[in-house]
CSV table of C-alpha atoms and ligand atoms in Angstrom, one decimal:
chain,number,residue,atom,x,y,z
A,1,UNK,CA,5.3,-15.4,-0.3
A,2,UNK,CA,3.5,-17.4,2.3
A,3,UNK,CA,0.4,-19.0,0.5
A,4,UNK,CA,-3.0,-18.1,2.7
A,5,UNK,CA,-2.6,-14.5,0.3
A,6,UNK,CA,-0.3,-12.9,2.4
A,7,UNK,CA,3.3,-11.8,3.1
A,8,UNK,CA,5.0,-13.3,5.3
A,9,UNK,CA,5.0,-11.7,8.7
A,10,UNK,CA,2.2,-8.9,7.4
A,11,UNK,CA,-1.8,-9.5,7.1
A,12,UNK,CA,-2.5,-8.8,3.7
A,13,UNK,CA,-4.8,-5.7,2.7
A,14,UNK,CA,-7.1,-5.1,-0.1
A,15,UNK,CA,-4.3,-4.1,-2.6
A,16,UNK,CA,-2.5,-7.3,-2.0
A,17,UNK,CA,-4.6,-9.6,-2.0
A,18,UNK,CA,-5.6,-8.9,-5.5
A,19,UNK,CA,-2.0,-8.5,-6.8
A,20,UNK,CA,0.1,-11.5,-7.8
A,21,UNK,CA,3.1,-11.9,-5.7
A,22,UNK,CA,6.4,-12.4,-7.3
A,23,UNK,CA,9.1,-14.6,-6.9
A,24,UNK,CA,12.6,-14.5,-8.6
A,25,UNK,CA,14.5,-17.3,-9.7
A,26,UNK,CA,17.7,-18.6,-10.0
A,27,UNK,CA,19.6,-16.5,-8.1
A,28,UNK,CA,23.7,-17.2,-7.7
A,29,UNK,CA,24.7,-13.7,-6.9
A,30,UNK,CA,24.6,-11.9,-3.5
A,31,UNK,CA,23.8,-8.8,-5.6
A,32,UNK,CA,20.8,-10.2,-7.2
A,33,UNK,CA,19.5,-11.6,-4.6
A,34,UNK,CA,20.0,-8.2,-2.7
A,35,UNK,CA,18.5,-6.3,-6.0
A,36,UNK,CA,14.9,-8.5,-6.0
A,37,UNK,CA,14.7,-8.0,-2.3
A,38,UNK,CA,15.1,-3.9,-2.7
A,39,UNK,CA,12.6,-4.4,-5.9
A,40,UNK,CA,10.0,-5.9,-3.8
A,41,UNK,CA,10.1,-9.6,-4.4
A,42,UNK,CA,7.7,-11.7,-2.2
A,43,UNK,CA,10.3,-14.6,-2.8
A,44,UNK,CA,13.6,-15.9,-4.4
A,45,UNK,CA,14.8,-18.5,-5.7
A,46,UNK,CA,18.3,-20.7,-5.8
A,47,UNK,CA,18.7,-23.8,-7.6
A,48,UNK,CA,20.6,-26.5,-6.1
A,49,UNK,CA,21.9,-30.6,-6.4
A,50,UNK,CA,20.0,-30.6,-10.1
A,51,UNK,CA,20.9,-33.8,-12.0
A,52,UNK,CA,21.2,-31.2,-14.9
A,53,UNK,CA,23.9,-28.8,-16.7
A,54,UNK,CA,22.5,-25.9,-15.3
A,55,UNK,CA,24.6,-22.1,-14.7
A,56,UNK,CA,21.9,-21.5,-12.0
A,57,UNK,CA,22.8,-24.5,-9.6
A,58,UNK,CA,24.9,-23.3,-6.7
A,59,UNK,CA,26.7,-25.3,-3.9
A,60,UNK,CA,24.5,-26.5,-1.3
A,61,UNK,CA,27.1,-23.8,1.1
A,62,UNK,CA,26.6,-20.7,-1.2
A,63,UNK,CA,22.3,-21.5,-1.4
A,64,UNK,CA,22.6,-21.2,2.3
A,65,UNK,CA,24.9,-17.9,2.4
A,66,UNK,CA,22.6,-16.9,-0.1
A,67,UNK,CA,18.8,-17.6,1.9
A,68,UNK,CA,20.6,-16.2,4.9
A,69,UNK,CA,20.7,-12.8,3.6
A,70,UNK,CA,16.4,-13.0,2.7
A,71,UNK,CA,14.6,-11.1,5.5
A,72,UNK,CA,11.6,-13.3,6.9
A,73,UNK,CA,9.7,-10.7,5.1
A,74,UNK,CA,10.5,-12.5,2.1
A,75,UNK,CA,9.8,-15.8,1.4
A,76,UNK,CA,13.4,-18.0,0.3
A,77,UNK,CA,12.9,-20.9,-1.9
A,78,UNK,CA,15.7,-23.8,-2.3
A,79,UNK,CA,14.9,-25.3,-6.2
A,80,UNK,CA,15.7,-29.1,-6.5
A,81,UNK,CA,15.3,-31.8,-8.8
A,82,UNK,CA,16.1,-34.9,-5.9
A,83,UNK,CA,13.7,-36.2,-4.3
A,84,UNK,CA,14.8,-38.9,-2.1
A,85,UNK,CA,13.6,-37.7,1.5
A,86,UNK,CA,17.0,-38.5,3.4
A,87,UNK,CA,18.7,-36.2,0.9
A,88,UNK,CA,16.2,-33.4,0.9
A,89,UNK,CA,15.6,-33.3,4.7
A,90,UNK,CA,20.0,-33.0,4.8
A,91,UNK,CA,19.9,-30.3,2.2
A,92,UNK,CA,17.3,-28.3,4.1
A,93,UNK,CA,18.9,-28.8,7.1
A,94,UNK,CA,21.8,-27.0,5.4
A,95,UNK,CA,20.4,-24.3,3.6
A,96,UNK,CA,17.2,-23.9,6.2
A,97,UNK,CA,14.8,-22.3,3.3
A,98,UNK,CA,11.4,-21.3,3.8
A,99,UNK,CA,10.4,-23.6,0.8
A,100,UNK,CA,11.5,-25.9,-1.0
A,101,UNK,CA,10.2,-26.5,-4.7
A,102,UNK,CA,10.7,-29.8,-6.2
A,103,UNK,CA,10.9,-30.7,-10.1
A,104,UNK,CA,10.7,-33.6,-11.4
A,105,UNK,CA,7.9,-35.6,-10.5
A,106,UNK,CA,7.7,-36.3,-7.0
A,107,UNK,CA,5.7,-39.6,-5.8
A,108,UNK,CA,2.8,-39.7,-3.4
A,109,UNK,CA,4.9,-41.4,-0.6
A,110,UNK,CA,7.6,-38.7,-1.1
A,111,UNK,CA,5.8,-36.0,-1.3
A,112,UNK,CA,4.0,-37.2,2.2
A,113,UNK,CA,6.9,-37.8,4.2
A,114,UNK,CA,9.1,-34.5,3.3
A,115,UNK,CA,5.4,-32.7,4.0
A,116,UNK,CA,5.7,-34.5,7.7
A,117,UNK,CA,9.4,-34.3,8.1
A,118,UNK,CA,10.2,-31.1,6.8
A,119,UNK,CA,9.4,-27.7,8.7
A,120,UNK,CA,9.3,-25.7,5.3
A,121,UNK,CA,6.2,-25.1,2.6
A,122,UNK,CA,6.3,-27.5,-0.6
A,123,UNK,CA,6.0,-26.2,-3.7
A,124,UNK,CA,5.6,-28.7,-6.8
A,125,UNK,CA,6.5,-27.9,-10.0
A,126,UNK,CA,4.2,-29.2,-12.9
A,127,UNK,CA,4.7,-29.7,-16.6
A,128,UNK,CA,2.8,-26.8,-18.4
A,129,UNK,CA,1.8,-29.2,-21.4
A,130,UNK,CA,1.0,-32.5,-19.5
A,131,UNK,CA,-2.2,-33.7,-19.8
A,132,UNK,CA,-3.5,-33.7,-15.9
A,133,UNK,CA,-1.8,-32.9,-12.7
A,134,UNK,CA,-1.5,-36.0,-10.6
A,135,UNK,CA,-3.8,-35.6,-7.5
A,136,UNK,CA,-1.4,-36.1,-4.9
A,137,UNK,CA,0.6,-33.2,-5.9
A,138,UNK,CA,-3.0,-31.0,-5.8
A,139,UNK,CA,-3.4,-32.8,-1.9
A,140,UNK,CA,-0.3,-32.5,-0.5
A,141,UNK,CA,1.6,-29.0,-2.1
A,142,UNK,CA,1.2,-25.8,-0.6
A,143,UNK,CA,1.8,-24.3,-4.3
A,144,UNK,CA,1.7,-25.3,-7.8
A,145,UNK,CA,4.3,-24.1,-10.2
A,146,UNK,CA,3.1,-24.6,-13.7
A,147,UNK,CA,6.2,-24.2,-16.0
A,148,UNK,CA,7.5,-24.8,-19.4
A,149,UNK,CA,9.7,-27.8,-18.4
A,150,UNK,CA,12.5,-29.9,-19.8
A,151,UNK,CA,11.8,-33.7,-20.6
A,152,UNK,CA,13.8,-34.0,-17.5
A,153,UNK,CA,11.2,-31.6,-15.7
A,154,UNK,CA,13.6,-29.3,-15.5
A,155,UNK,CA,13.1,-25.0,-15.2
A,156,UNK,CA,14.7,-22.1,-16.3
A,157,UNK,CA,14.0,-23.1,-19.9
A,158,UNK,CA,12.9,-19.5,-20.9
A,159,UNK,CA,9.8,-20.7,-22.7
A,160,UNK,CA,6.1,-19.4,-22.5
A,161,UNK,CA,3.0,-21.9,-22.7
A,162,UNK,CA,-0.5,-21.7,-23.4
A,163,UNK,CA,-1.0,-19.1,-20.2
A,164,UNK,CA,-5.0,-20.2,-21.2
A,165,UNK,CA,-4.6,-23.2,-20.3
A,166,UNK,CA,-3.0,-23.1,-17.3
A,167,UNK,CA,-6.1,-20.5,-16.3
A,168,UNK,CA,-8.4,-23.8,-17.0
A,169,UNK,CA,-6.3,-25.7,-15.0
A,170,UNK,CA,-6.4,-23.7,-12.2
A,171,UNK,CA,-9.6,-23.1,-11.7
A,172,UNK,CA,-9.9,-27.4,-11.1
A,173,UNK,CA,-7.7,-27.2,-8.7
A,174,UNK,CA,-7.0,-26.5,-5.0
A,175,UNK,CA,-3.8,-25.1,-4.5
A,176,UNK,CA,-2.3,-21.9,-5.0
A,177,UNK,CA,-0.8,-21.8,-8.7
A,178,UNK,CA,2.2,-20.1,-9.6
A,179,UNK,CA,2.9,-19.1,-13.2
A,180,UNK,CA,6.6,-19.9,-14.3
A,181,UNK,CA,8.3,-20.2,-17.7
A,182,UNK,CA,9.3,-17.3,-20.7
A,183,UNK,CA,8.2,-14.2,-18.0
A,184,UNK,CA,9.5,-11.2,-18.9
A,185,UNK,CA,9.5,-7.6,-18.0
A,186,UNK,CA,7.3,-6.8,-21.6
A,187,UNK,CA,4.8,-10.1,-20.6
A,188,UNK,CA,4.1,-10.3,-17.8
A,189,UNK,CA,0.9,-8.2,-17.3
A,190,UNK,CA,-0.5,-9.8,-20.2
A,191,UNK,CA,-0.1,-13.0,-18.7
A,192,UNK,CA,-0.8,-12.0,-15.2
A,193,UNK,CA,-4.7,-10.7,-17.1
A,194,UNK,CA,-5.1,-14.1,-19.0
A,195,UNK,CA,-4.0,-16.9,-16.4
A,196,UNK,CA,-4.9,-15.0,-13.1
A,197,UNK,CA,-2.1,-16.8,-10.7
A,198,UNK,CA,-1.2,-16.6,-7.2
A,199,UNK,CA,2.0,-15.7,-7.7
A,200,UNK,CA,4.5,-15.2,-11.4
A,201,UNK,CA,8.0,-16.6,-11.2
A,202,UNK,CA,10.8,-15.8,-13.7
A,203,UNK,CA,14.4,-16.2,-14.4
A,204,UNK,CA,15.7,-16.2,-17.3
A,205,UNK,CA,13.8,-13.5,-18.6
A,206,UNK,CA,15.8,-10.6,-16.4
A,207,UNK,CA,19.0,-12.5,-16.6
A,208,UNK,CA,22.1,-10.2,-19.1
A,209,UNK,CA,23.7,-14.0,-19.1
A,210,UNK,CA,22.8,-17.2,-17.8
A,211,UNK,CA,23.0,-16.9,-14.1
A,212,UNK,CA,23.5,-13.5,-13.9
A,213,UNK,CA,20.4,-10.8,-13.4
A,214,UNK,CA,20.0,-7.1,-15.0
A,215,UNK,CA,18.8,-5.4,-12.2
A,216,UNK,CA,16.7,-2.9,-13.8
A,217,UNK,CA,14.8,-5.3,-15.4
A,218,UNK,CA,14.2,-7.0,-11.9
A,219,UNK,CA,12.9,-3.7,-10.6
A,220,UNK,CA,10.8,-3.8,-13.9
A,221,UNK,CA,9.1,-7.0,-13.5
A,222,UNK,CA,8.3,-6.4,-10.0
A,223,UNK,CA,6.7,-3.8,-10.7
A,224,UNK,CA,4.8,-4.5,-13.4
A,225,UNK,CA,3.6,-7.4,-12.0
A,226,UNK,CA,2.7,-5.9,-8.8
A,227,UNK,CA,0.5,-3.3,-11.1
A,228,UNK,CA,-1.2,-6.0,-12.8
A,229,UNK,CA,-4.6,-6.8,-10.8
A,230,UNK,CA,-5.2,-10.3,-10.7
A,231,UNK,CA,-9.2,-9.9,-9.4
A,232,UNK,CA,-9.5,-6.4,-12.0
A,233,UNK,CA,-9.0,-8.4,-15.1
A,234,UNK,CA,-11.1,-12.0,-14.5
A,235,UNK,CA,-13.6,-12.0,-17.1
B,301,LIG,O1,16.9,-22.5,-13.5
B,301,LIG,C1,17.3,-23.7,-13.7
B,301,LIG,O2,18.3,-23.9,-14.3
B,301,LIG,C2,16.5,-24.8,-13.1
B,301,LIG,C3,17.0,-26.1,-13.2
B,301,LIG,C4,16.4,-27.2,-12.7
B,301,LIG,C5,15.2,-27.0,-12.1
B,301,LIG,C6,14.6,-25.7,-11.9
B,301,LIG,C7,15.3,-24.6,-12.5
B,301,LIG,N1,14.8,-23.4,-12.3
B,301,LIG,C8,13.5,-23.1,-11.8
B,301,LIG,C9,13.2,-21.6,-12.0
B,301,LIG,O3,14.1,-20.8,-12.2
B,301,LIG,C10,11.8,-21.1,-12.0
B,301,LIG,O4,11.0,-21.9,-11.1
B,301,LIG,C11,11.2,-21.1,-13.4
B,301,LIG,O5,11.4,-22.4,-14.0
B,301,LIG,C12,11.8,-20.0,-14.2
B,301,LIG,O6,11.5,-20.2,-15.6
B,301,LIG,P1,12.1,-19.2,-16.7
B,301,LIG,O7,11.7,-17.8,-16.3
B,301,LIG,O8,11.5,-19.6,-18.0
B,301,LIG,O9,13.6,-19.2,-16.7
């Protein structure tokens, strides 16, 4: 899921640039991971060092056994909450991930130096209900995720938000947005037509237990998301 509407490695055509790309989240299982890849996932996910009791987080050695099985086809994300540069530049060394998305609230002087430092695309992850998005993260990201967060700014919560809202919001700003939080297989077009995204991310709406994804329901987000036209249904 490169961000200049593309996939990575391929120059997109008219069918993809109007279709949201798709990443899946929270991936701890060299199954799943193998399952959203054969589904046709532009990205995935694996959460790692959270400050957080999460069943999602992974050891900084199985996130990198994990990303190495993604083909560069496919873009792999490494999820943290840390943002002290030393520790993030060490874990991407270790994991190497195309991305790395960062929740929590990041500050401008972090989010500056991991954007010079680190060889890998930045994705920020923003708090669905906050009032504004602070302009740095607008300046300096390479994606936006908007997501139901935790009061620790925390993902995978499984909750929707006002997918309205988040249309508004995008449209004042630059940067690709990604629409995260409560997908599921049965809403995702719907919110796909209402808040017109770059991209949708999910997790714990394809998941038979936490950490743990039903396949079939993988293949049926993908697709349904891929079906639903993100330039077809702007008002
Ligand atoms: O999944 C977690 O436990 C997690 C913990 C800390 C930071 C981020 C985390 N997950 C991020 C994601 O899985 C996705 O970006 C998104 O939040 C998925 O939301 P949902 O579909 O509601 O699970």
């Amino acid at each position: 899921m490169t961000v200049d509407g593309s996939t990575a490695g391929a120059r997109p055509d008219a069918e993809t640039a109007s279709r949201p790309r798709v990443k899946i989240c929270g991936l701890t299982r060299p199954a799943d991971v193998d399952a959203a890849i054969d589904a046709g996932a532009d990205a995935v996910g694996v959460v790692c060092d959270v400050p957080i009791e999460t069943p999602r987080e992974v050891t900084a050695e199985r996130a990198a056994d994990l990303i190495d099985r993604v083909p560069s086809s496919v873009t792999s994300v490494l999820v943290t909450m840390v943002t002290d540069v030393e520790r993030v530049s060490r874990l991407a060394g270790r994991v190497d991930p195309d991305a790395i998305q960062l929740h929590g609230g990041v500050g401008v002087g972090e989010l500056a130096s991991l954007r010079s430092r680190l060889d890998a695309l930045l994705f920020v992850a923003v708090d669905a209900g906050a009032d504004e998005v602070p302009s740095h993260y607008d300046e300096l990201a390479d994606a936006l995720v908007i997501d139901s967060v935790d009061e620790s700014g925390a993902g995978g919560t499984g909750e929707t938000h006002d997918w309205r809202t988040t249309e508004e919001r995008a449209a004042s700003l630059a940067s690709p947005v990604v629409l995260a939080g409560g997908l599921t297989p049965s809403n995702v077009a719907r919110a796909v037509a209402v808040a017109h995204p770059f991209a949708v991310d999910v997790s714990t709406g394809i998941e038979t237990a936490a950490g743990v994804k039903d396949h079939d329901a993988v293949r049926t987000f993908v697709e349904r998301a891929r079906a639903a036209s993100v330039e077809t249904e702007r008002p």
